[in-house]
Short mmCIF file of C-alpha atoms in Angstrom, two decimals:
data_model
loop_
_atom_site.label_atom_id
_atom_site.label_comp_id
_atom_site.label_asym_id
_atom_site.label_seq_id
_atom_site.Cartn_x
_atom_site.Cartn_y
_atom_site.Cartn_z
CA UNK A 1 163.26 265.44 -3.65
CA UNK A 2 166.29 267.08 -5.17
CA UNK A 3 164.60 266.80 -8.72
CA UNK A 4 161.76 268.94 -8.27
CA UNK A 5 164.41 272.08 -7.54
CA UNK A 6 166.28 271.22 -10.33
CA UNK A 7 163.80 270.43 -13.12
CA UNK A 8 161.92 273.51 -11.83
CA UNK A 9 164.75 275.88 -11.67
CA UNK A 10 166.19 274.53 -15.10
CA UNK A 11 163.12 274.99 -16.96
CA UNK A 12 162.45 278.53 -15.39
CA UNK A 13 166.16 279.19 -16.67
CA UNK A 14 165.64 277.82 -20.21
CA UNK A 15 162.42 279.43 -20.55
CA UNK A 16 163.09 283.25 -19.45
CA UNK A 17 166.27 282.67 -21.64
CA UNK A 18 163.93 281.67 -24.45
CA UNK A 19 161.66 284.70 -23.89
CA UNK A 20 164.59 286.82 -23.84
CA UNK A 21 165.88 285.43 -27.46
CA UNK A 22 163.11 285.84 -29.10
CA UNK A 23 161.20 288.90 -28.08
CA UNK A 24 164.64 291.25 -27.61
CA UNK A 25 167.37 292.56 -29.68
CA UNK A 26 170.94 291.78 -28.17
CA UNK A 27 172.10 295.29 -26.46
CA UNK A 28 168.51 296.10 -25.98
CA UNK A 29 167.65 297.18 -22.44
CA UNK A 30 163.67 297.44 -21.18
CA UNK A 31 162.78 299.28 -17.69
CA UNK A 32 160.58 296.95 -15.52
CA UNK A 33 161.16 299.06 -12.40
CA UNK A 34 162.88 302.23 -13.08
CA UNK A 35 165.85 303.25 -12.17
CA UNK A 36 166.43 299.60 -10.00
CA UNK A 37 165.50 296.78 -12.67
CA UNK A 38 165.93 296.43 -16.30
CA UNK A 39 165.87 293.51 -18.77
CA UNK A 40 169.39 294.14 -20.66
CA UNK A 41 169.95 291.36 -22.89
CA UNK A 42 173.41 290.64 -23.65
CA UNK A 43 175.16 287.64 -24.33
CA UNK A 44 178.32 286.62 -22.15
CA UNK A 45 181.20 284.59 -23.21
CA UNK A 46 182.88 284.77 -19.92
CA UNK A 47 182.31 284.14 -16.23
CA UNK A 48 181.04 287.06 -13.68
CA UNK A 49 181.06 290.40 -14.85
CA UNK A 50 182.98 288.84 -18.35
CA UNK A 51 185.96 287.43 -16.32
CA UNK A 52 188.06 285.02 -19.15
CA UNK A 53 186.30 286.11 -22.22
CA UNK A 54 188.70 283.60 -24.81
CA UNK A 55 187.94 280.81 -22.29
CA UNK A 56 184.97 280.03 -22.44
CA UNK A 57 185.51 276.03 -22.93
CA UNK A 58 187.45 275.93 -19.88
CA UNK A 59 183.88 277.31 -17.77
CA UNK A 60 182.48 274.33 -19.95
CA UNK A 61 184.72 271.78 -18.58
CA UNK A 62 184.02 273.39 -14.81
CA UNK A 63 180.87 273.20 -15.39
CA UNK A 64 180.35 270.01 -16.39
CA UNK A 65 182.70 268.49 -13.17
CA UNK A 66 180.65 270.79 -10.80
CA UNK A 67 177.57 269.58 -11.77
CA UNK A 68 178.55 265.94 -11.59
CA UNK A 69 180.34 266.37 -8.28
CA UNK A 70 176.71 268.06 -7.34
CA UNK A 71 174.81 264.97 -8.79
CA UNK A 72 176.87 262.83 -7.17
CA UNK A 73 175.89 264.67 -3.36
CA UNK A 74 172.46 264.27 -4.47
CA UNK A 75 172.44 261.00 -5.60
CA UNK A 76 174.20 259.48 -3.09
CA UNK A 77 175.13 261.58 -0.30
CA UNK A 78 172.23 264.27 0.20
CA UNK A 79 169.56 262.98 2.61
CA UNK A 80 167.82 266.25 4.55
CA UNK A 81 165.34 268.29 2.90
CA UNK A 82 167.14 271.06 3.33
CA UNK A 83 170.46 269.50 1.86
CA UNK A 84 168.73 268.14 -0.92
CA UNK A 85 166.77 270.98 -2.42
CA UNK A 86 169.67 273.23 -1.86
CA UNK A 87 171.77 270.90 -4.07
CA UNK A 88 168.87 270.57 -6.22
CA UNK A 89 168.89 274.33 -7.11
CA UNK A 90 172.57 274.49 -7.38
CA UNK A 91 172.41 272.07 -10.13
CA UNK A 92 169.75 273.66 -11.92
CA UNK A 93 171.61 276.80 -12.03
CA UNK A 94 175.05 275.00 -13.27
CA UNK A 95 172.61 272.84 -15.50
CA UNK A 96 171.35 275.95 -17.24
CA UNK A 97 174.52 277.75 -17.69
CA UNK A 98 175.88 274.86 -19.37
CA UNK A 99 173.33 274.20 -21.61
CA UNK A 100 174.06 277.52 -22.69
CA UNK A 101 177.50 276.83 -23.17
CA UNK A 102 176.83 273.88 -25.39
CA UNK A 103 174.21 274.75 -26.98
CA UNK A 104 174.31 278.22 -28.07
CA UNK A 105 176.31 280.37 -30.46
CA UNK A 106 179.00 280.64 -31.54
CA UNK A 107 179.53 276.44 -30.99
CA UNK A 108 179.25 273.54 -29.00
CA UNK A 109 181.57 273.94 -25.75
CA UNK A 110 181.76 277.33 -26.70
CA UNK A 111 178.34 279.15 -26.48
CA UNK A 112 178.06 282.32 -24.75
CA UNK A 113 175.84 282.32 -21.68
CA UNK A 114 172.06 284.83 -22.28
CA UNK A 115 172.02 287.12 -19.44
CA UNK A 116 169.36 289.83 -18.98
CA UNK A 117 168.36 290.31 -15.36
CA UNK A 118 170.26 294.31 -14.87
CA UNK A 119 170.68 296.04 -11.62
CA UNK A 120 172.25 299.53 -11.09
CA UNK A 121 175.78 299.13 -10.50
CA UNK A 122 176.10 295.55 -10.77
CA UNK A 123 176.49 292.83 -13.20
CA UNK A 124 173.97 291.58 -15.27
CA UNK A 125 172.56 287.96 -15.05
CA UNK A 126 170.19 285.22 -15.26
CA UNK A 127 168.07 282.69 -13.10
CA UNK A 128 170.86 280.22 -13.37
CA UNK A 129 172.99 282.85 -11.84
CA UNK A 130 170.61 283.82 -9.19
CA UNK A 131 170.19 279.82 -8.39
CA UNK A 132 173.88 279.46 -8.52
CA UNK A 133 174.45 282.20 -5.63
CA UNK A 134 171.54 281.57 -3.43
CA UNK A 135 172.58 277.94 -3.21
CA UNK A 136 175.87 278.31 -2.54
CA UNK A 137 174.73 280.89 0.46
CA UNK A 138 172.42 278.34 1.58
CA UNK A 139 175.66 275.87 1.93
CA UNK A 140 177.57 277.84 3.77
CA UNK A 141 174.39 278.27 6.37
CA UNK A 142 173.59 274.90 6.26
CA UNK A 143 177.49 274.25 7.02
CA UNK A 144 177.92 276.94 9.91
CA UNK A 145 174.93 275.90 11.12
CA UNK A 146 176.15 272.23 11.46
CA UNK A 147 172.94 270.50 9.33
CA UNK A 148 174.06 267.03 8.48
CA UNK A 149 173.84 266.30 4.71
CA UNK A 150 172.35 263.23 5.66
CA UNK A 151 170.38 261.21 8.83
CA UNK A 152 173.63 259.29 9.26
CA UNK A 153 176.05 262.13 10.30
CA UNK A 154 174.44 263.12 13.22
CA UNK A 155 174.84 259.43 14.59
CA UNK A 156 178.13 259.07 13.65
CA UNK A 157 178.91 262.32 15.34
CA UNK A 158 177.42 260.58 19.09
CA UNK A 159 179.22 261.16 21.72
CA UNK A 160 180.76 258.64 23.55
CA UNK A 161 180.87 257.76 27.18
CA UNK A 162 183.97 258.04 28.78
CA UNK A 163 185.15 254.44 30.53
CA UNK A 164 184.56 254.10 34.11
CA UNK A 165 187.95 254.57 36.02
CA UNK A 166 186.50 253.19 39.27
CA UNK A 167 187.59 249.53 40.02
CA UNK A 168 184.82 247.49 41.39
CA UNK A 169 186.31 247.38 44.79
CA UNK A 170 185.95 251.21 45.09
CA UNK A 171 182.49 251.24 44.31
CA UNK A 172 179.97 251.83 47.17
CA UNK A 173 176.39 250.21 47.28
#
């Protein structure tokens, strides 16, 4: 269940990225809802608003363990819907950042990341972002709200009745 999410959210990533390539010029902004949304194509080397610019292999090398260490949940950890297309999502958004990073310009383990989704006042991004943060929300709900990742936790969580103190002579019939 976790692959529909993640092929889904991937290939809406790769796609819009696509679009974005072809049809703009890098710095060139277009209003889709004045003043509070503008496609604002850039392309970013770095992390969250450009944190670590001249590292951009080491968000390679995160990226690549976070998405395994996601796979791995999903694989063989994840059983509840809810668990499973969260993770599903999260690795489509670390999935299409990556690609990015070794796929695109200026090298392999190096490539700067499209973004193009601009709000006022804020940073601009891309659906891998916006999967990214909405997943990780959704884990920290699905965590405060005690949801088992899978079927099992919820029995090994049983309580378990307390021993009966009373000796048999005590006992009353």
């Amino acid at each position: 269940m976790a692959m529909i999410p993640l092929v889904i959210g991937y290939l809406i990533d790769q796609i819009t990225k696509y679009v974005v390539v072809e049809n703009m010029s890098e710095g060139q902004s277009i209003p889709v809802i004045p003043p509070l949304l503008h496609w604002y194509f850039i392309r970013n080397p770095g992390a969250a608003f450009s944190i670590g610019t001249d590292y951009t292999w080491i968000f390679t090398i995160i990226q690549t363990l976070a998405l395994g260490v996601v796979m791995y949940l999903i694989i063989s950890r994840a059983r509840t819907l809810p668990w499973l297309i969260t993770l599903g999502c999260l690795a489509a958004g670390i999935a299409g950042n990556l690609t990015d990073r070794l796929f695109r310009e200026p090298g392999f383990g190096v490539g700067h990341v499209v973004d193009f989704i601009s709000l006022p006042n804020f940073a601009i991004f891309n659906i891998a972002d916006s999967l990214i943060v909405c997943s990780m929300i959704a884990v920290v709900i699905l965590i405060f709200t005690g949801l088992p990742m899978n079927d099992h936790a919820a029995e090994d969580e049983a309580p378990v009745e307390p021993a009966r103190t009373e000796s048999p002579e005590n006992v009353s019939d």
